[in-house]
Coordinates of C-alpha atoms and ligand atoms in Angstrom, one line a residue:
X672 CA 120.3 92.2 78.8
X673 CA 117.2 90.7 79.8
X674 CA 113.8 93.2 78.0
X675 CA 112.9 93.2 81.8
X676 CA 115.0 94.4 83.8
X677 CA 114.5 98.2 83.7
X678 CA 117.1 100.3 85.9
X679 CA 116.7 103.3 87.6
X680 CA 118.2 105.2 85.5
X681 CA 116.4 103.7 82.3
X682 CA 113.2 104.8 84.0
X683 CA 114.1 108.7 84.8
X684 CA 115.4 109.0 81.3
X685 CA 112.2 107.0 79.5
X686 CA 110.0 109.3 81.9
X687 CA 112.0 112.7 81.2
X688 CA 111.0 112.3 77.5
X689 CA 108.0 113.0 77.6
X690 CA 108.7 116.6 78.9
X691 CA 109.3 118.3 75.8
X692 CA 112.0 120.4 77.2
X693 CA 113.9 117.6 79.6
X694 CA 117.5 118.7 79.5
X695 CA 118.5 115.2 81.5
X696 CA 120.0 117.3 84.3
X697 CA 117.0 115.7 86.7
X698 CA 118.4 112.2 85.7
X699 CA 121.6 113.4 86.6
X700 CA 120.5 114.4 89.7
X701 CA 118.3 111.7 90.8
X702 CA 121.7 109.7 90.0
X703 CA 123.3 111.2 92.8
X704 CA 120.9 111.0 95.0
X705 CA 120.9 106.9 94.1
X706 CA 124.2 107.2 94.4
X707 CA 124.2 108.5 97.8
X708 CA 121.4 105.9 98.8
X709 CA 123.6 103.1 97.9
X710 CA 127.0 104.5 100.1
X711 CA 124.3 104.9 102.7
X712 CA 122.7 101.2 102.3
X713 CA 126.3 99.8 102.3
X714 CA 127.0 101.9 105.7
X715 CA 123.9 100.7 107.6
X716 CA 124.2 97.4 107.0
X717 CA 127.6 97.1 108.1
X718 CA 126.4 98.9 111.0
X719 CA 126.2 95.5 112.6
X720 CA 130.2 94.6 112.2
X721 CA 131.3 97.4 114.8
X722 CA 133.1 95.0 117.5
X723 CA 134.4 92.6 114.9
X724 CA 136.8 92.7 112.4
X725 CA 138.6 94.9 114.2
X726 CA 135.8 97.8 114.1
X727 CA 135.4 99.9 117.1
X728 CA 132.7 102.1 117.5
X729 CA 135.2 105.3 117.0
X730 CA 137.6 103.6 114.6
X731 CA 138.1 101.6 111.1
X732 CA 139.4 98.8 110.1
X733 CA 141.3 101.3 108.0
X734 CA 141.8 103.5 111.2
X735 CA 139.9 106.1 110.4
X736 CA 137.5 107.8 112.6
X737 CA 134.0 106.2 112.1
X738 CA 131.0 108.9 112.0
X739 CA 127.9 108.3 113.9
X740 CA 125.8 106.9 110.8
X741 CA 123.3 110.0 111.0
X742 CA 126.2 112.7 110.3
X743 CA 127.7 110.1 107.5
X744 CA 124.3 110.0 105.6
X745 CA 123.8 113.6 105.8
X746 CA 127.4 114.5 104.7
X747 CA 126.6 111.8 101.6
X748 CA 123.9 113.6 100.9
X749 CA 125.9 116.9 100.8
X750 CA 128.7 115.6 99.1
X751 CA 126.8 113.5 96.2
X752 CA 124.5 116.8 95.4
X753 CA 126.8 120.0 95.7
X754 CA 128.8 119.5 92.8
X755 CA 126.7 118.3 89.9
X756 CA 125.5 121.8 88.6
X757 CA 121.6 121.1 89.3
X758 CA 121.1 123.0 92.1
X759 CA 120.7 125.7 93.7
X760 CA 120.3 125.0 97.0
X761 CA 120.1 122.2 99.4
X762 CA 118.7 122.1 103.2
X763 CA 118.7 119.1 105.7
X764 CA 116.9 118.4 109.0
X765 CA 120.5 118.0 110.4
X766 CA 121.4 121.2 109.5
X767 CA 120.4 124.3 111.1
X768 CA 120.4 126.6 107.9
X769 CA 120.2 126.2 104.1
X770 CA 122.9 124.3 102.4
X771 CA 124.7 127.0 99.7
X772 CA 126.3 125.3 97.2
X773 CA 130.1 126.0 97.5
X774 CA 131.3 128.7 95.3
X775 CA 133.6 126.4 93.2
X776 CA 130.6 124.5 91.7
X777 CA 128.1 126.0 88.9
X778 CA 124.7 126.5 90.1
X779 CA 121.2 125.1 88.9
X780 CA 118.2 125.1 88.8
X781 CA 116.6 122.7 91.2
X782 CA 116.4 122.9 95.2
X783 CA 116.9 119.4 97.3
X784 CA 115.4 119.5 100.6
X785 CA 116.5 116.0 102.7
X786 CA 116.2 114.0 106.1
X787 CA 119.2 111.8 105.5
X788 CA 118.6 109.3 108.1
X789 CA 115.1 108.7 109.7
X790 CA 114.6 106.3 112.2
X791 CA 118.1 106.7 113.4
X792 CA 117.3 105.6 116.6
X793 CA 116.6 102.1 115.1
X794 CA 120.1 101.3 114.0
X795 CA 121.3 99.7 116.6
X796 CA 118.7 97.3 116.8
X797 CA 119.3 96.0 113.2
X798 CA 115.6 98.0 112.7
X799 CA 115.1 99.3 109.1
X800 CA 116.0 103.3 108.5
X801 CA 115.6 104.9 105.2
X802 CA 116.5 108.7 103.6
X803 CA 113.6 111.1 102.5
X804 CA 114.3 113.3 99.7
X805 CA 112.1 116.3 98.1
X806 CA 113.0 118.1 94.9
X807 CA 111.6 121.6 93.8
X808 CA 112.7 124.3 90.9
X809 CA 113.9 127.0 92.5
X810 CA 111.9 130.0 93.2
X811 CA 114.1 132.6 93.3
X812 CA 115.9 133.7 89.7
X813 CA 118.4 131.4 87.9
X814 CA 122.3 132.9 88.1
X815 CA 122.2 133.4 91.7
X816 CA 123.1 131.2 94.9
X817 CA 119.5 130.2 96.1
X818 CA 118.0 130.8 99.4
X819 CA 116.0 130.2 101.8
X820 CA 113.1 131.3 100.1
X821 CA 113.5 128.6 97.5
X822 CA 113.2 125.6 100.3
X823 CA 110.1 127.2 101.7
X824 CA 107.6 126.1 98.9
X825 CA 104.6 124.1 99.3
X826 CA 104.0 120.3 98.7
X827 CA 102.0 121.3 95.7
X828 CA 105.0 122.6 93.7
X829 CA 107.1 119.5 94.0
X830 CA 109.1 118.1 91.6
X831 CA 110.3 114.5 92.7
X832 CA 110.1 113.2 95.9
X833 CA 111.0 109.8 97.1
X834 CA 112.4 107.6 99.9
X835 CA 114.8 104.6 100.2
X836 CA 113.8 102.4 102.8
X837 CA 117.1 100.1 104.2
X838 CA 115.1 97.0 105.1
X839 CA 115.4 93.7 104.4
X840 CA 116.7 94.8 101.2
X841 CA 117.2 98.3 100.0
X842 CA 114.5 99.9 97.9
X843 CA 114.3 102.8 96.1
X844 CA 110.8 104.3 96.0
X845 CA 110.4 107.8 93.5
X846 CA 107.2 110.0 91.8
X847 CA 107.5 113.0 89.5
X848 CA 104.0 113.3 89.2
X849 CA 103.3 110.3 87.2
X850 CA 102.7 107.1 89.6
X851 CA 104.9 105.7 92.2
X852 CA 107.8 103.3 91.5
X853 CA 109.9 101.2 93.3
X854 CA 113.4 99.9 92.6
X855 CA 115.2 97.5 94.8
X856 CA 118.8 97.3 94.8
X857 CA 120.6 94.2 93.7
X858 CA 123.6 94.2 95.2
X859 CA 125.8 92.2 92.5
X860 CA 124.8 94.9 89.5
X861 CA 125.2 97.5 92.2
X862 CA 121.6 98.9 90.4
X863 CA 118.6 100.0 91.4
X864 CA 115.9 97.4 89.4
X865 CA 112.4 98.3 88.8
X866 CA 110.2 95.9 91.0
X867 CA 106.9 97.4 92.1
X868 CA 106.0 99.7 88.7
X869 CA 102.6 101.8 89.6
X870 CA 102.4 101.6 92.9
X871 CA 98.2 101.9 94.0
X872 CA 97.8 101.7 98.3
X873 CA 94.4 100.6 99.3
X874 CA 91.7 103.0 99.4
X875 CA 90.5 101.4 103.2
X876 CA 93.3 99.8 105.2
X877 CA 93.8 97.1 108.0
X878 CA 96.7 98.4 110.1
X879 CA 97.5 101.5 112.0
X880 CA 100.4 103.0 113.0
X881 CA 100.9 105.6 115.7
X882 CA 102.9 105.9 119.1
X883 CA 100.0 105.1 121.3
X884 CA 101.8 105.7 125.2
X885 CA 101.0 109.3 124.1
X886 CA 97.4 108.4 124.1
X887 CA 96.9 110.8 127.4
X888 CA 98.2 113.8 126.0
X889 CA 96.0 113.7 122.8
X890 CA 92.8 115.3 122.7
X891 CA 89.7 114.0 122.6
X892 CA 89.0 113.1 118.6
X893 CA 92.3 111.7 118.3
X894 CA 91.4 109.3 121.5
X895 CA 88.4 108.2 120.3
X896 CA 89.8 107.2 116.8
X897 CA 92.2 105.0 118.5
X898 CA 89.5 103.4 121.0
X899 CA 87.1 103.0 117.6
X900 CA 89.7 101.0 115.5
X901 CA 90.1 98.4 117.9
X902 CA 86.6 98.1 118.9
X903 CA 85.1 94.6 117.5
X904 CA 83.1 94.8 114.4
X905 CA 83.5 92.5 111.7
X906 CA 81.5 94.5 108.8
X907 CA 83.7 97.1 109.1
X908 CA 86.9 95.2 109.4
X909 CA 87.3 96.2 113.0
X910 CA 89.8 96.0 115.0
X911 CA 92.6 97.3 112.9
X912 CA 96.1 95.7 113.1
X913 CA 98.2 98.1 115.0
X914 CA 101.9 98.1 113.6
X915 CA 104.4 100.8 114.6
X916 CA 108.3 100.4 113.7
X917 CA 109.0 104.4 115.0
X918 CA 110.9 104.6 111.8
X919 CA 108.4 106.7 109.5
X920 CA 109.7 106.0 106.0
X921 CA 109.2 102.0 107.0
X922 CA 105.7 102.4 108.8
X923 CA 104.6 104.5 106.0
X924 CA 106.2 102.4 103.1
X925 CA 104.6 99.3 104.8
X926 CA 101.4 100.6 104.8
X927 CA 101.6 101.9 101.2
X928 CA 101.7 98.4 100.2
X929 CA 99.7 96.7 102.9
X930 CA 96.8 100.0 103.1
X931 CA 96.7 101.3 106.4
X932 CA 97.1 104.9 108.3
X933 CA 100.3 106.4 110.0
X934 CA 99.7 108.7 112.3
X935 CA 101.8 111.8 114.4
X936 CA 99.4 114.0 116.2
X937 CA 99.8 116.7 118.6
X938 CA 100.0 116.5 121.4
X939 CA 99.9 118.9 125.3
X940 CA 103.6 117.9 124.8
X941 CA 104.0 118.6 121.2
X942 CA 101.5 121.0 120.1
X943 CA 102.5 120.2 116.1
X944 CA 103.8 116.9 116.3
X945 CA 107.0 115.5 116.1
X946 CA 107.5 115.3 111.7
X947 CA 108.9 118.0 109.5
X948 CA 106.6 119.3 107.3
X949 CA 109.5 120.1 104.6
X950 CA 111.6 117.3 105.0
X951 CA 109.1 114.5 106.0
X952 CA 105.9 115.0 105.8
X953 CA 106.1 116.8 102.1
X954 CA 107.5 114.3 100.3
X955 CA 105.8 111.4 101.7
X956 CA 102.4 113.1 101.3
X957 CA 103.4 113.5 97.3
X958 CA 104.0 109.9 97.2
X959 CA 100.8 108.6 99.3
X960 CA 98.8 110.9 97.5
X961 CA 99.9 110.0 93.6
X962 CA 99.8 106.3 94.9
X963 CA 95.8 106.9 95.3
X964 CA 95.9 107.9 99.4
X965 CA 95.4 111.0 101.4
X966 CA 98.0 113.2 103.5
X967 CA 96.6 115.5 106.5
X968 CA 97.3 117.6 109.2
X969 CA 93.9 117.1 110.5
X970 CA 91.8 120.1 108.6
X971 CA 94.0 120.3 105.4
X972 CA 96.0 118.7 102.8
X973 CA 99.5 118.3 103.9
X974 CA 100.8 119.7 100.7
X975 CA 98.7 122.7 100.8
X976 CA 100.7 124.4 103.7
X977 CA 102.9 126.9 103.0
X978 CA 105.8 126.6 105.4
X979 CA 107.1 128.9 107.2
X980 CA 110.5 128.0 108.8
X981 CA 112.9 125.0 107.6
X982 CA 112.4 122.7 110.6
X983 CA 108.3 123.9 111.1
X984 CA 106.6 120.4 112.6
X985 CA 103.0 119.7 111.3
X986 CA 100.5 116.8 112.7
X987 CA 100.7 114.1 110.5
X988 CA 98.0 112.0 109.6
X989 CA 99.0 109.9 106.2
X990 CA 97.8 106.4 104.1
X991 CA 94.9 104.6 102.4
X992 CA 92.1 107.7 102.0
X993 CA 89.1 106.5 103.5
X994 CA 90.8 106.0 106.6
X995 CA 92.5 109.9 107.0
X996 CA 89.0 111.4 106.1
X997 CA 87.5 109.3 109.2
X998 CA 90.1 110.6 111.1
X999 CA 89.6 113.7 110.1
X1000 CA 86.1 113.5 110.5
X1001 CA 86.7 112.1 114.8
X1002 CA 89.0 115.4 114.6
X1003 CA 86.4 117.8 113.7
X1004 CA 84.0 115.9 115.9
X1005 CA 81.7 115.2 113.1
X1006 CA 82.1 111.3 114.3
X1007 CA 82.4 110.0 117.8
X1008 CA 82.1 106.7 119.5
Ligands
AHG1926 P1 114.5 111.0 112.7 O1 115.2 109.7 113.0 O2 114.8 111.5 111.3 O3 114.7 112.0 113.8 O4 112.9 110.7 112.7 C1 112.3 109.9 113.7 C2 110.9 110.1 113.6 C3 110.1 109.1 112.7 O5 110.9 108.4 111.8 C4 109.4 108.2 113.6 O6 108.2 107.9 113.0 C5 109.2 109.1 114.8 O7 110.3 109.9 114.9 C6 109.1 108.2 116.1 O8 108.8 109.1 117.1 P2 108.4 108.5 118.6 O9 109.6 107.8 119.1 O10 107.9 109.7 119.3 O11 107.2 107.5 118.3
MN1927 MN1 113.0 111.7 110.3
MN1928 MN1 116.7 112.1 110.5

């Protein structure tokens, strides 16, 4: 095998040594989770088919009853991570309450919080989707089922968090702590392959990314960011690009590469926003931050905030760093036009 090519599964194990007391049940775990990814990868991409081949939107070619592909990825999800013996406890933003792990499995140590589908809305225009995942120790003591308590821990105490983006291939993109890393699938290996090692963003980007019909129901700071990146002024590399799929983990994963700000503030219709702080906005702040960029709400770092219920919303402010402490600073009215 070529000296290059360096799986997923190479990586977690070459990164786990380094932790002097790595007991590989991570890698095992982030192997579900890849293994989930690529069921999910093969589903959205056939999503296309239903019509032909015999497909309906209910049914099969097999027959069986097709799922709408939001409740398939989330019961992938489930069913890759409640048997392996890593965790504790599981929660998704298509589920009301905490995932227990059923009684027949043994129990471990770790807690997986997920969005199993975001951008959903996307997937019948052929728009790319992808799954968020965040991974904590528990909390709570080892020997018992874990609880909620466990999936209400801060940003700060993450393990692993990462994203797989369904585009125009699938990619794989993961921290522990120690730089970002991407892995796109190849499809003939059926393997995730390491192509974008140390991932940096920009410090200053050239695009941003927001739903701007909502522009009337923000308040003022916000308004005047948005009328100041597209004002004309070469120096500062004015106006922005404005790029805005509506799927988050593809506006934010473009940006990451690209430099650039995404942005979900409140609004008089949304007084926190539309993300989830545990499922969304957690893990993608870990990322953006150890890829060199800045998370916000708007007055503090997105990781900082303890939550306080599963499906709690936060403003969202998230990419290269120079451009969320200008926002931050039209927020606090420190700058204006
Ligand atoms: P999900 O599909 O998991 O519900 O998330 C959709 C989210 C996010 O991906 C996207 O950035 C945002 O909703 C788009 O919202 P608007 O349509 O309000 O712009
Ligand atoms: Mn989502
Ligand atoms: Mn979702």
């Amino acid at each position: 095998m070529s000296a290059r090519i360096i799986t997923l599964t190479r990586h977690i194990i070459e990164e786990q040594r380094k932790h002097p007391y790595a007991t590989g049940e991570f890698t095992d775990l982030m192997n579900d989770i890849a293994f989930a990814a690529k069921l999910i990868s093969y589903h959205t991409n056939k999503a296309g088919l239903v019509g032909i081949l015999g497909e309906t939107e209910n049914i099969n070619v097999q027959g069986e009853i097709v799922k709408k592909l939001d409740v398939f990825a989330n019961e992938t999800m489930v069913n890759a991570l409640d048997h392996g013996g890593h965790l504790a406890v599981m929660a998704s933003e298509e589920s009301e309450d905490i995932i227990p792990i059923p009684d027949k499995y043994p129990l471990g140590k770790y807690v997986c919080l997920f969005d199993p589908l975001d951008g959903s809305s996307n997937i019948d225009a052929n728009v790319s989707v992808g799954t968020i995942f965040a991974i904590y120790h528990r909390s709570t003591p080892d020997g018992r089922p874990g609880t909620l308590e466990d999936c209400l821990q801060p940003g700060n105490n993450l393990v692993c968090a990462g994203y797989v983006v369904y585009g125009s291939s699938t990619m794989l993109v993961y921290t522990t702590g120690n730089g970002v890393h991407g892995f796109t699938l190849d499809h003939s290996y059926g393997e995730f392959l390491l192509s974008h090692p140390n991932i940096t963003t920009p410090k200053k980007g050239k695009i941003y990314s927001v739903n701007e019909s909502n522009f009337d129901y923000w308040d003022e700071g916000m308004q005047n960011y948005i009328q100041y990146v597209k004002q004309i002024d070469e120096k500062s590399g004015r106006p922005l690009k404005s790029r805005y799929i509506g799927s988050m983990v593809s506006d934010v994963h473009r940006n990451l590469l690209y430099g650039g700000v995404f942005l979900y503030p409140p609004s008089s219709l949304a007084p926190d926003g539309k993300l989830r702080l545990t499922y969304e906005a957690n893990p993608m702040a870990f990322i953006i931050e150890q890829a060199g960029g800045k998370a916000s709400n708007g007055k503090q770092r997105i990781v900082d905030i303890k939550p306080e219920n599963l499906h709690q919303r936060v403003p969202l402010y998230i990419g290269s760093e120079k451009d969320v402490a200008l926002i931050e600073d039209f927020l606090k009215g420190d700058k204006t036009l």
